[in-house]
Coordinates of C-alpha atoms and ligand atoms in Angstrom, one line a residue:
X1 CA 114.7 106.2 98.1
X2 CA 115.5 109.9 97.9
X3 CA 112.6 112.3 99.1
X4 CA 113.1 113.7 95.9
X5 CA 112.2 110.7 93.8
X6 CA 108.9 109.5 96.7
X7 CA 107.7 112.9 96.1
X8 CA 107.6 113.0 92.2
X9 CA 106.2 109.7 92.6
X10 CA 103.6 110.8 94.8
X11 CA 102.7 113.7 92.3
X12 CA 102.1 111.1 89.2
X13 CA 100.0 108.8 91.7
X14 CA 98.2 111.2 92.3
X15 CA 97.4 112.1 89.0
X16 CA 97.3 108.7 87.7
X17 CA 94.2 107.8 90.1
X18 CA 92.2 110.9 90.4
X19 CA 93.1 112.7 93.6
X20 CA 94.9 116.0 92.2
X21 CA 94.9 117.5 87.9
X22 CA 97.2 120.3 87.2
X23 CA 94.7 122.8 86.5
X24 CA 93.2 123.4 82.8
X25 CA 96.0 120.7 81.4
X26 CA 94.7 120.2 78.2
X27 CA 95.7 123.8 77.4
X28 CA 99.1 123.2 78.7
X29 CA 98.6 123.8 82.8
X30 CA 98.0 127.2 84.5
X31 CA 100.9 127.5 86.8
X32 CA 100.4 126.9 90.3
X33 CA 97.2 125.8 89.9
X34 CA 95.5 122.8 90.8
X35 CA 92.4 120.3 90.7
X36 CA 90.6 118.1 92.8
X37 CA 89.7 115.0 91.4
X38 CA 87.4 112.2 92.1
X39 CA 89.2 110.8 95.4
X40 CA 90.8 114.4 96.0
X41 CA 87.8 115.9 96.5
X42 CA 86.7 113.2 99.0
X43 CA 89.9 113.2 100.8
X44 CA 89.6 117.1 101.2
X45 CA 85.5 117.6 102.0
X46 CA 86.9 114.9 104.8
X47 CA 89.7 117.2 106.0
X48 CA 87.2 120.0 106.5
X49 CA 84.5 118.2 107.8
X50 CA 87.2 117.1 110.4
X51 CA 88.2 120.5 110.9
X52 CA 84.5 121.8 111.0
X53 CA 83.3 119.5 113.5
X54 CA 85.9 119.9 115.5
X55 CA 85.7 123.8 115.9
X56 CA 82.0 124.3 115.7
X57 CA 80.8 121.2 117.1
X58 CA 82.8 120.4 119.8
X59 CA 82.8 123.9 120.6
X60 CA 79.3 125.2 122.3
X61 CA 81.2 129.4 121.9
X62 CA 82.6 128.3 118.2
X63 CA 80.0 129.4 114.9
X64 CA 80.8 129.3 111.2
X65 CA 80.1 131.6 108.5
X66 CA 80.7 131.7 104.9
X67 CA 81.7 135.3 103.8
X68 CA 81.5 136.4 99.9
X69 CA 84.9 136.0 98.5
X70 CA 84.3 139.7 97.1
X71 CA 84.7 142.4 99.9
X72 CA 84.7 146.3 99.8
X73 CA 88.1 147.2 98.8
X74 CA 88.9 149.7 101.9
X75 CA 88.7 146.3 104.0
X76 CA 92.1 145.3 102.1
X77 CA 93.9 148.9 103.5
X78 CA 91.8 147.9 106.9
X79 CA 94.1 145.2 106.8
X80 CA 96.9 146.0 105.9
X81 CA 97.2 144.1 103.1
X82 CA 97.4 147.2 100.5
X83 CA 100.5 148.5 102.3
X84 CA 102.2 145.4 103.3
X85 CA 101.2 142.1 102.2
X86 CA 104.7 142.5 100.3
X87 CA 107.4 139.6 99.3
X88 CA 110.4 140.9 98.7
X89 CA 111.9 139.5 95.6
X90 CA 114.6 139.6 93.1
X91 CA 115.3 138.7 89.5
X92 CA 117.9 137.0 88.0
X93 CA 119.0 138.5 84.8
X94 CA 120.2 135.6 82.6
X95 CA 117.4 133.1 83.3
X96 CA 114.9 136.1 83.5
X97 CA 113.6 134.4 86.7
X98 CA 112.1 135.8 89.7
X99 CA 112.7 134.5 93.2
X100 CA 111.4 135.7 96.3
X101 CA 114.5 136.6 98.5
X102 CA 113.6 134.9 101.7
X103 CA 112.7 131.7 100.3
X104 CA 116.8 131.7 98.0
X105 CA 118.4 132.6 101.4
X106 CA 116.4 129.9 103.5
X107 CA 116.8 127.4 100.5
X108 CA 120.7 127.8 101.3
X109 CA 120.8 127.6 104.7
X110 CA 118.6 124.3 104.2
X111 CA 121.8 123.1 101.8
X112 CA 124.1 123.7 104.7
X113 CA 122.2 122.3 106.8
X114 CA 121.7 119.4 104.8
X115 CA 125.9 119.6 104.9
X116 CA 126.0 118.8 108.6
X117 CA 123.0 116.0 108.7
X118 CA 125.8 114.0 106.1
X119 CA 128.7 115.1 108.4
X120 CA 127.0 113.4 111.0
X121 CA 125.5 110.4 109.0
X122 CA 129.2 109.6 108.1
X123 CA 130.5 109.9 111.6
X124 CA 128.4 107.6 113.0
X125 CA 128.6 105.3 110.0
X126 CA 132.5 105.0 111.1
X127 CA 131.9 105.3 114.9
X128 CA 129.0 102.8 115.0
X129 CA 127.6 102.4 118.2
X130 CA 130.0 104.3 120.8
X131 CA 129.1 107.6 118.3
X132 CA 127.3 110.3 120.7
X133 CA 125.5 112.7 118.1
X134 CA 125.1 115.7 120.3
X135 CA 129.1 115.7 121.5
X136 CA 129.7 115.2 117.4
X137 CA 128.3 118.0 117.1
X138 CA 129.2 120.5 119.7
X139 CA 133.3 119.5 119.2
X140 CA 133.9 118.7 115.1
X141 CA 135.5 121.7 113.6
X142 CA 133.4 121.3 110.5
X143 CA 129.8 121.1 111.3
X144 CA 130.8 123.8 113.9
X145 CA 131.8 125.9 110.7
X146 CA 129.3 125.2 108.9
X147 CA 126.5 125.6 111.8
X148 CA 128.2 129.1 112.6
X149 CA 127.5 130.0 109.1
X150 CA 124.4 128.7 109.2
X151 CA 123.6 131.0 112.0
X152 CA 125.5 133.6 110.9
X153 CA 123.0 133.7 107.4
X154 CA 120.0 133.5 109.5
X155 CA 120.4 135.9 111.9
X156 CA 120.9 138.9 109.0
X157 CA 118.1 137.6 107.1
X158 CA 115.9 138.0 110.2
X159 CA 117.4 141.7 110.9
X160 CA 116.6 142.5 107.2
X161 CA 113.3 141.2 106.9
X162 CA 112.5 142.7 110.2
X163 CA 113.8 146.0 108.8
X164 CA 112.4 146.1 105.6
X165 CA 116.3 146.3 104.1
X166 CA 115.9 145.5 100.8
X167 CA 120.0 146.6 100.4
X168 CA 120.7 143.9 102.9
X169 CA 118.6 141.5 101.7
X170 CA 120.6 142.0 98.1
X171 CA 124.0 141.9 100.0
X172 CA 122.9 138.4 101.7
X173 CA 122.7 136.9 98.5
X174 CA 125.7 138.6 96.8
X175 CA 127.7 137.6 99.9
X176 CA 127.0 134.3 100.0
X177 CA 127.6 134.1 96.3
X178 CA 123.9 132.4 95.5
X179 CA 123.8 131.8 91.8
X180 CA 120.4 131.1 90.2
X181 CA 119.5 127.5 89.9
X182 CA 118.7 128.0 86.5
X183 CA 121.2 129.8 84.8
X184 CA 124.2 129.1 87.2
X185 CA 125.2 132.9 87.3
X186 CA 125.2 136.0 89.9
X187 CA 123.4 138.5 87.8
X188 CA 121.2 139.7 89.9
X189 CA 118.8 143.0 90.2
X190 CA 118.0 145.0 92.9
X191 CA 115.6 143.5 95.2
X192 CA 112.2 144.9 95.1
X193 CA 108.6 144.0 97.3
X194 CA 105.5 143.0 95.1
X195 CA 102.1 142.4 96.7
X196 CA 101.0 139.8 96.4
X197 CA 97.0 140.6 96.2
X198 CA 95.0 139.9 92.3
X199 CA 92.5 142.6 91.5
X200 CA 90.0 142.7 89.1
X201 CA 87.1 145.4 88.3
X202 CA 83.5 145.4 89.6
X203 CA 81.0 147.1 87.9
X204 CA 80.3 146.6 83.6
X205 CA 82.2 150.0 82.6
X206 CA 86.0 149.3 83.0
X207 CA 86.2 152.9 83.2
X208 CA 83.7 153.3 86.1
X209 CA 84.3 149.8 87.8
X210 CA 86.2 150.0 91.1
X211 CA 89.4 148.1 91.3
X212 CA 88.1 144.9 93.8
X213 CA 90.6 142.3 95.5
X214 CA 90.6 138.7 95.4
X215 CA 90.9 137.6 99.4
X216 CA 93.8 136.4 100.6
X217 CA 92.6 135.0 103.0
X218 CA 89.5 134.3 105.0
X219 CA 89.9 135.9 108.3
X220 CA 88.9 139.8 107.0
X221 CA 85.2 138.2 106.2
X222 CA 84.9 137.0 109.6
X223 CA 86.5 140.1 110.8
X224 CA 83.8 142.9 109.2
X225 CA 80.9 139.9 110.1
X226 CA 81.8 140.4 114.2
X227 CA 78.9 142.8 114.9
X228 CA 76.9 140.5 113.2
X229 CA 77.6 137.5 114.3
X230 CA 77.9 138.6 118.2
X231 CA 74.8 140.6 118.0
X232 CA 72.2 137.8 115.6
X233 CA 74.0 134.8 118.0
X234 CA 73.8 136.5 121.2
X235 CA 77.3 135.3 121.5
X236 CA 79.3 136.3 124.7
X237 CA 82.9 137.1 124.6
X238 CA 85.2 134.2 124.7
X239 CA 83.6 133.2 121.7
X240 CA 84.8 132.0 117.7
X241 CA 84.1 132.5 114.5
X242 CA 84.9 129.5 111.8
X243 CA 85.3 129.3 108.4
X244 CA 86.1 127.7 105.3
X245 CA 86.9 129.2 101.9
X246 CA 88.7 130.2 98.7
X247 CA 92.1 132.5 99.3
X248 CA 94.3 134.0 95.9
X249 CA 97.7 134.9 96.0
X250 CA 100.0 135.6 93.4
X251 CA 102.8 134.0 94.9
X252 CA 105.9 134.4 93.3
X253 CA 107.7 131.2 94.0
X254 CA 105.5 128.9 93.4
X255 CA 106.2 125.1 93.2
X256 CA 106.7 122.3 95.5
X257 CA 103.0 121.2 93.9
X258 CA 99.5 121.6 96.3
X259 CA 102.0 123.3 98.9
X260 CA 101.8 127.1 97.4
X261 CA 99.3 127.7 94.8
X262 CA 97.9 130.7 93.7
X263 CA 93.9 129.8 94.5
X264 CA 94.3 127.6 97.5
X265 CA 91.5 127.0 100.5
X266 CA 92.0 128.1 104.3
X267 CA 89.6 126.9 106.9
X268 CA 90.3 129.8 109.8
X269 CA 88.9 130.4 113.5
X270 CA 89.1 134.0 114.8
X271 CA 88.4 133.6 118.9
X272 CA 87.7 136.8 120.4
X273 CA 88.4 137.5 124.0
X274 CA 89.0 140.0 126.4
X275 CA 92.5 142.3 125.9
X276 CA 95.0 141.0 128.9
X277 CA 94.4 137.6 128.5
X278 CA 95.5 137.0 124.8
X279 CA 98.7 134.6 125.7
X280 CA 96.5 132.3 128.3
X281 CA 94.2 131.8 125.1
X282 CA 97.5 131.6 122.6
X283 CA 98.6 128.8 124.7
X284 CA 95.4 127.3 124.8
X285 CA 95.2 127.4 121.1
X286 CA 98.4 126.3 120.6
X287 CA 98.3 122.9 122.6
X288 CA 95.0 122.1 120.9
X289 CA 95.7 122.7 117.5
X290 CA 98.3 120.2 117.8
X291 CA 96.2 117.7 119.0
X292 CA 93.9 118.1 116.4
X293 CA 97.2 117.5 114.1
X294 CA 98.2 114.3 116.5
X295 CA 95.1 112.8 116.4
X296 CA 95.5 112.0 113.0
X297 CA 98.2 109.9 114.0
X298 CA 100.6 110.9 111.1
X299 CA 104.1 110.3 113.3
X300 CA 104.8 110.7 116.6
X301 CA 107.9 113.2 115.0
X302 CA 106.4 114.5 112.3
X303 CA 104.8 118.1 113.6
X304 CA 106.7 120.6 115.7
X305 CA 106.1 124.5 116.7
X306 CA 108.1 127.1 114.8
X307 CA 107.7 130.4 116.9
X308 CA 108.1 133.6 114.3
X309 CA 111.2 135.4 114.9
X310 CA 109.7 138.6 112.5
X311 CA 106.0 139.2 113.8
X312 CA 103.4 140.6 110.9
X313 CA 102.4 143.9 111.7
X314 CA 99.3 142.8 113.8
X315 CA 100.5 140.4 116.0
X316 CA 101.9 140.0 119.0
X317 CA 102.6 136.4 119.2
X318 CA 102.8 133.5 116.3
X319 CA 103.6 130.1 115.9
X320 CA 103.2 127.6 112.6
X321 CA 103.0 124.1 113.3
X322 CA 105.8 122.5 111.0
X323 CA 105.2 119.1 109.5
X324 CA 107.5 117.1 107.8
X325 CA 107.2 117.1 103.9
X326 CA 109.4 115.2 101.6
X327 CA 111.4 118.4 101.2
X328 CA 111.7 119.1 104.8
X329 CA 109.9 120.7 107.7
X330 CA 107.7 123.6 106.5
X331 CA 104.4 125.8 107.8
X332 CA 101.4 123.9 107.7
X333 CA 99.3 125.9 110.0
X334 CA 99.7 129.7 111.5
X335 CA 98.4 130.2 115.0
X336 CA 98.5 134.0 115.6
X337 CA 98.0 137.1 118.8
X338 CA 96.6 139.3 115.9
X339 CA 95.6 142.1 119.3
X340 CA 92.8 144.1 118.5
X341 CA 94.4 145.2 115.2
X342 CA 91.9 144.0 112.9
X343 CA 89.0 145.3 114.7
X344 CA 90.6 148.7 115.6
X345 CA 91.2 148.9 112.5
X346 CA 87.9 148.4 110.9
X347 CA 86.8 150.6 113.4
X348 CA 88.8 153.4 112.3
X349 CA 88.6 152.7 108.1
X350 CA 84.2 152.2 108.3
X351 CA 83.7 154.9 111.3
X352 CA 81.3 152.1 112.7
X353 CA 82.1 151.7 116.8
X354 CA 83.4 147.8 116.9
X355 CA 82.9 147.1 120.2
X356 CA 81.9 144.5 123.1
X357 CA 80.1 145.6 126.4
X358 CA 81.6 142.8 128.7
X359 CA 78.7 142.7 131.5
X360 CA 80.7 140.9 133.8
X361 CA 83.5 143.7 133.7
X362 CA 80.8 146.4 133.4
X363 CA 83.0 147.9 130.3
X364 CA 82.8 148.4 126.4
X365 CA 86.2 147.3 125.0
X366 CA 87.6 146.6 121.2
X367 CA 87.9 142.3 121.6
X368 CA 91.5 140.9 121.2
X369 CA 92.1 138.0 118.5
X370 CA 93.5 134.4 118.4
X371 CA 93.7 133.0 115.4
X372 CA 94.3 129.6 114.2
X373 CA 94.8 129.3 110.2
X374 CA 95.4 126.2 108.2
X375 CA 95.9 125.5 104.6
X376 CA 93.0 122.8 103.4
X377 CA 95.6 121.9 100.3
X378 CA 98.7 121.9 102.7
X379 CA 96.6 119.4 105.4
X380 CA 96.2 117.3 102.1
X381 CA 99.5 117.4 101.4
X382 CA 100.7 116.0 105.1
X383 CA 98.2 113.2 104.8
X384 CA 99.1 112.0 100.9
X385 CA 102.8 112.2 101.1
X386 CA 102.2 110.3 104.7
X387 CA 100.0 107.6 103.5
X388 CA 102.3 107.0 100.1
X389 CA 103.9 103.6 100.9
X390 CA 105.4 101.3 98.5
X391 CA 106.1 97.9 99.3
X392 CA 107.3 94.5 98.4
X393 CA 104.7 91.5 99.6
X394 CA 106.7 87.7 99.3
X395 CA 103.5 85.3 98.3
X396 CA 102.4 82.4 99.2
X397 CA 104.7 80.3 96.0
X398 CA 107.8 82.3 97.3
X399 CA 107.6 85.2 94.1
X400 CA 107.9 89.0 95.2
X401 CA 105.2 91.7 94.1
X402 CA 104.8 95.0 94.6
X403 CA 102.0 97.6 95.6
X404 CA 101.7 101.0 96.3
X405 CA 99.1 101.4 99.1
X406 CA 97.8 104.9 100.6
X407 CA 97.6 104.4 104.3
X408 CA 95.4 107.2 105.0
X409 CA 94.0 107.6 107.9
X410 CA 90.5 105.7 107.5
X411 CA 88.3 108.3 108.7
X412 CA 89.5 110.1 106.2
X413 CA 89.8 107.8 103.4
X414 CA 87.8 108.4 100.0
X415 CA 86.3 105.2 99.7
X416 CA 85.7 103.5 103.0
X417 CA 84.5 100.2 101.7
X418 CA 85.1 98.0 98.5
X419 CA 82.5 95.3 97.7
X420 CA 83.6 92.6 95.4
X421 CA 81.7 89.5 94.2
X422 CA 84.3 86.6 93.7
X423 CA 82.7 86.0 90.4
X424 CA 79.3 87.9 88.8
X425 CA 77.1 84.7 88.3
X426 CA 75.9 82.3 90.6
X427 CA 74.0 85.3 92.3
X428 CA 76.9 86.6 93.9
X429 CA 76.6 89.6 91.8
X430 CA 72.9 90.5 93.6
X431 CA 74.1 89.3 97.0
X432 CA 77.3 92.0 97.0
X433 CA 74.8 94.8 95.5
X434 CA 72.2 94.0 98.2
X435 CA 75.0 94.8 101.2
X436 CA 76.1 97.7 98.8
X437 CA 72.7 98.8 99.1
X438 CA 72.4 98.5 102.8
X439 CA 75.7 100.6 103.5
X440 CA 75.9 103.4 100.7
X441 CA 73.2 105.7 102.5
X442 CA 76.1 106.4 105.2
X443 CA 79.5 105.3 104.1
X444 CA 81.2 106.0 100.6
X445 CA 81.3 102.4 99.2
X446 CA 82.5 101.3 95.7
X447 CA 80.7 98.1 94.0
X448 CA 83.7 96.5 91.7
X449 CA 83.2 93.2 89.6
X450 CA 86.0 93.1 86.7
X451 CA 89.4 92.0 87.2
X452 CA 90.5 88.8 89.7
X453 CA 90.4 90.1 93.4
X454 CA 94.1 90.5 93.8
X455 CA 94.0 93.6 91.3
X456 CA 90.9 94.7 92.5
X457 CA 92.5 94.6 96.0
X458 CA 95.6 96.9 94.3
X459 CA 93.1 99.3 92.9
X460 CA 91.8 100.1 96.0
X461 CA 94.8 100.3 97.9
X462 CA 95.9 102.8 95.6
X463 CA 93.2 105.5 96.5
X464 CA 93.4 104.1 100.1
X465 CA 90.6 102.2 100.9
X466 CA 90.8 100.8 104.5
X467 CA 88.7 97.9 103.5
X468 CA 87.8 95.6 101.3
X469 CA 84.9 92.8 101.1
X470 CA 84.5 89.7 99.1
X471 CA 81.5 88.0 98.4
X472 CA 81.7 84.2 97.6
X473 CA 79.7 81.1 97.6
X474 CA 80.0 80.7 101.5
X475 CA 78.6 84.2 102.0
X476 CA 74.8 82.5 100.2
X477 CA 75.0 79.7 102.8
X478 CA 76.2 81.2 106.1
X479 CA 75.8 85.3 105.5
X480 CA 79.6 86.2 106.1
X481 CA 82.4 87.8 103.8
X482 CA 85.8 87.7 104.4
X483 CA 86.9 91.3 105.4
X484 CA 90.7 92.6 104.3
X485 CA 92.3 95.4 106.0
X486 CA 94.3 97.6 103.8
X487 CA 97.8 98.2 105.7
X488 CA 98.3 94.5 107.0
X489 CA 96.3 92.8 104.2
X490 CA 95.1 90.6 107.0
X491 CA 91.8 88.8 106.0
X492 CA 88.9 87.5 108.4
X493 CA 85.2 85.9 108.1
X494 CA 82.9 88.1 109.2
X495 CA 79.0 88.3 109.3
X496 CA 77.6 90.8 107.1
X497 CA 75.5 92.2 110.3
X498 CA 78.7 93.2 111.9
X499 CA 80.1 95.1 108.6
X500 CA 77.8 98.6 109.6
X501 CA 79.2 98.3 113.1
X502 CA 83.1 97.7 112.4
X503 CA 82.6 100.6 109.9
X504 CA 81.4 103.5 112.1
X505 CA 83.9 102.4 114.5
X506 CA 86.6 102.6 112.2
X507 CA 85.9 105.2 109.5
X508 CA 83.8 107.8 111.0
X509 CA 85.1 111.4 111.6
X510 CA 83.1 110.9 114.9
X511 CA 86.4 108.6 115.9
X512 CA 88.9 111.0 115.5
X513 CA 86.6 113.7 117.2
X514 CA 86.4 111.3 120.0
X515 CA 90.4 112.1 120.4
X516 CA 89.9 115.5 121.3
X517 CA 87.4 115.1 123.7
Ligands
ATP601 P1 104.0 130.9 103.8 O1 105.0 131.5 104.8 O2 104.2 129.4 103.6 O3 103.8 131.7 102.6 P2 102.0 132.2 105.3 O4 102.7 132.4 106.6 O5 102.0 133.4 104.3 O6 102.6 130.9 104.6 P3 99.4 132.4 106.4 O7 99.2 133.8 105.8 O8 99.7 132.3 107.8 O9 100.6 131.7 105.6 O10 98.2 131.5 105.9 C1 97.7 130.4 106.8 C2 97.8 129.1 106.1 O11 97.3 129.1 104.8 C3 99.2 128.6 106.0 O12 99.6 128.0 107.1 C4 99.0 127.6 104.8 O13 98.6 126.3 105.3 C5 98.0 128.2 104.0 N1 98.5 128.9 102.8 C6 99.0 130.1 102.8 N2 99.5 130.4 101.5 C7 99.2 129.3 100.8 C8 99.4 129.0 99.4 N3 100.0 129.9 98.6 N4 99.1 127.8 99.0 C9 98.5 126.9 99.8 N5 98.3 127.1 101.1 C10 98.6 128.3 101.6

C-alpha cells in the first residue's frame, strides 16, 4: 500500500476510535488544530511520563518546572524571537495560497529524490540479484543527473537561507519552474518573512493593555526561572531544568495532520554547564536522546541524526533526530549548543546579573546551554503511524479476515488490560469484575461484556491493547484465564495470581526506563 493511502487511513482510525478530533469539528474544524481523545490522551500522558521519568528521575542534577505560558513580553526580544523567529514565505497568486519557501524547495528536492529511489527500484528489478546499488548509483547517467540537481538545489537553498536572500530564495523557485500544487501556474510574489509568534492583549482596556505573546516554546520559562531554580535547589552546575508544556505558532504550512499544528506541546531539558565544554555535553546529549528514542523499539532504521547546515542565531551546534513518517524522514526532536545566548541575553534585556559562581573553578561565569527539545504531538505521531498494522489472519475453517491492530509499544498502550467474561451469567460476570477490581488501582484496565470475544478481541486491538483476558467456566473451578497477547494473538492458561506480575513486567514505564539504565 502507498504511504499515502496507510497514512490517511491512520488519520480516520484515529478518529474513528478516540485517539485524535480535528479541533472544534462541529463548527467546521479550526485549521491545524487538534484534540486528544479518550485513548489519545492516554497514549500521550504516557509519552510524557516516559519522558519525565527519564529526565528528572533517572537524573539525580535534572528538576522540572512548569512555567506560566504568559511571560513578560521583553523576554520574546531577549530571545530573539521578535526579530527573527521569521519563515520566509511566498504567495501564489492564482490559488491565493501561501507557502513557506523552504518547505516548496525541500518538497521538490524530495520529488527528485523520489526520482532516483524508482531509478534504482527498476534496475534492480531487471538486474535481480547480481544488481550492486551503490555502483548503480555512482555510474548511471540518470540518477547522476538527477542527484547533481538535487544537490545543485540544496546547496543555494542553504546559502540563501543562511543569507537571509529573500531574491534568491524567489529565483530558486522561478528557476526550477515550481508551479503551485493548487493552481498548476508560476504566479508567484515576492517572497516575504512572517513571524511566526500570536499575540494577544493583557490588561481589560485594549487601549492600555500591553501586546503579550503566546510561547513558542518552552525553553524561555526555564530560561528567566535559572536563578531560581539554581539558587531554591541548591543546584550545582552541570545541572537541568525539565519541562513540559503548551507552545503556539502560526505556522504557515500547516498540514501533514498532528505533525505541525498551531498549539502543539514540547517537553524540553535546558542542561547548563560550564562554557568550554559545551560539545563533550552535545555529544553526550546526543547519544542519549537516541536511546531514549531506541528504547522504544520502533525500528532498528527508523531514527537517524540530521546535523543543521544553517545554525539559529544562538547556537553553535544542532542536530534533529529524524524518524521515518509515512511521508518520509522528518525532525522529530532538536538537540541544540544554544552557548550562553539565552542567559546573556536575559542578562542584558532585565539588567539582573545571571550568573553561576563555580566553587571548584573559583570563578562567576554566564552557564553554557544544551538543549534537547521534542514535540509531545510529533513523538505521538512516530508511535501511531508505527503501531498501525493491518493484517490478514487465515482461521481455523480455512476463511480469511482482517484486523487492524495498533502495536504500540505496551508500556505505552492506553489500555493495558481487557477483561472479558465469556458470557454475563453463570457468575462469570462477578468473577471478571472482582480481578477488575484487584488490578484497576495500578493498571488502566477496561471491563467489556457485549459482543462474542472475537470482536471484543478486534476492539481492543484497535486502540492497542497488549492484552486481553477471558473469563470462563474453568476460571470458577481452577482460578485461571486464558491470556491473549495482541501482536501474535497467541493464547495461554494462566492463574489469575500471576496476571499483576506479567503486567508490571510488561506494561510499566519502569520497563522501558530499565533500558536506559
Ligand atoms: P520544524 O523545522 O519542523 O518547523 P523546528 O526546528 O522549528 O521544527 P524546534 O523549534 O526545534 O522545531 O522545536 C522543537 C520540537 O518541537 C520539534 O522537534 C518538534 O518536535 C516540535 N514542534 C515544533 N513545531 C511544531 C509544530 N508546529 N507542531 C508540532 N510540533 C512542533
Amino acid at each position: 500500500m502507498a504511504n499515502d493511502d496507510l497514512f490517511k487511513k491512520l488519520i480516520s482510525h484515529t478518529k474513528e476510535y478516540g485517539f485524535i478530533f480535528p479541533s472544534s469539528e462541529i463548527y467546521d474544524g479550526l485549521s491545524a488544530v487538534y484534540d486528544y481523545g479518550q485513548y489519545g490522551v492516554e497514549l500521550k500522558n504516557n509519552i510524557k511520563k516516559f519522558w519525565w521519568d527519564s529526565m528528572v528521575l533517572l537524573h539525580e542534577n535534572i528538576v522540572g518546572i512548569d512555567s506560566a505560558i504568559f511571560m513578560h513580553p521583553r523576554i520574546w526580544e531577549a530571545s530573539g524571537h521578535v526579530g527573527a523567529f521569521n519563515d520566509p514565505l511566498i504567495d501564489n497568486k492564482d490559488s491565493k495560497k501561501r507557502y513557506r519557501v523552504d518547505v516548496l524547495i525541500e518538497d521538490h528536492i524530495q520529488k527528485l529524490e523520489d526520482k532516483i529511489t524508482k531509478e534504482v527500484e527498476k534496475a534492480a528489478k531487471r538486474f535481480g540479484e547480481s544488481f550492486n546499488e551503490e555502483m548503480y548509483k555512482t555510474t548511471n547517467p540518470r540518477v547522476l543527473e538527477i542527484q547533481g540537481e538535487v544537490d545543485k538545489v540544496r546547496t543555494r537553498l542553504v546559502d540563501a537561507l543562511k543569507a537571509d536572500n529573500l531574491e534568491e530564495l524567489k529565483q530558486i523557485i522561478l528557476d526550477t519552474e515550481l508551479v503551485c500544487p493548487i493552481s498548476g501556474t508560476r504566479n508567484w510574489t515576492d517572497v516575504r518573512q512572517f513571524n511566526l509568534m500570536f499575540d494577544t492583549k493583557l490588561g481589560s482596556v485594549t487601549d492600555e493593555a500591553n501586546t503579550i505573546y503566546l510561547r513558542p516554546e518552552t525553553a524561555q520559562g526555564i530560561f528567566v526561572n535559572f536563578l531560581n531554580v539554581q539558587k531554591s535547589g541548591r543546584m550545582k552546575i552541570p545541572f537541568g531544568i525539565a519541562q513540559i508544556g503548551k507552545a503556539f505558532r502560526n505556522e504557515i504550512v500547516a498540514r501533514q495532520f498532528i505533525f505541525r499544528m498551531r498549539e502543539f506541546e514540547q517537553m524540553e531539558m535546558q542542561f547548563f554547564i560550564a562554557p568550554g565544554t559545551e560539545m563533550e555535553w552535545f555529544k553526550h546529549w546526543k547519544e542519549l536522546r537516541m536511546k531514549w528514542h531506541k528504547s522504544l523499539g520502533l525500528g532498528d532504521k527508523k531514527h537517524r541524526f540530521h546535523d543543521h547546515e544553517k545554525l539559529a542565531h544562538y547556537a553553535n551546534a544542532a542536530t534533529d533526530i529524524e524518524f521515518e513518517f509515512p511521508f518520509g524522514f522528518k525532525e522529530v526532536e532538536g538537540i541544540h549548543s544554544r552557548t550562553d545566548f539565552d542567559l546573556g541575553s536575559h542578562q542584558k534585556f532585565s539588567g539582573k546579573k545571571i550568573t553561576y559562581f563555580d566553587p571548584e573553578k573559583n570563578e562567576s561565569y554566564v552557564p553554557y546551554v544544551i538543549e534537547t527539545s521534542i514535540g509531545v504531538d510529533r513523538m505521538v505521531l512516530c508511535v501511531l503511524s508505527n503501531a498501525f498494522t493491518e493484517e490478514k489472519i487465515t482461521k481455523e475453517d480455512g476463511s480469511v479476515d482482517e484486523r487492524v491492530v495498533l502495536k504500540i509499544p505496551a508500556a505505552l498502550a492506553p489500555v493495558k488490560l481487557a477483561i472479558f467474561p465469556l458470557v454475563k451469567k453463570d457468575g462469570l460476570s462477578e468473577k471478571a469484575r472482582e480481578i477488575h477490581n484487584a488490578l484497576r488501582f495500578e493498571f488502566n484496565c477496561q471491563y467489556e461484556e457485549k459482543d462474542t470475544i472475537g470482536r471484543r478481541y478486534r476492539r481492543q486491538d484497535a486502540i492497542g491493547t497488549p492484552f486481553c483476558i477471558t473469563i470462563d467456566h474453568t476460571t470458577l473451578e481452577d482460578d485461571t484465564v486464558t491470556l491473549r497477547y495482541r501482536d501474535t494473538m497467541e493464547q495461554e492458561r494462566i492463574p489469575v495470581s500471576k496476571l499483576r506480575e506479567i503486567l508490571s513486567d510488561k506494561v510499566s514505564i519502569r520497563t522501558l526506563l530499565q533500558k536506559l539504565g
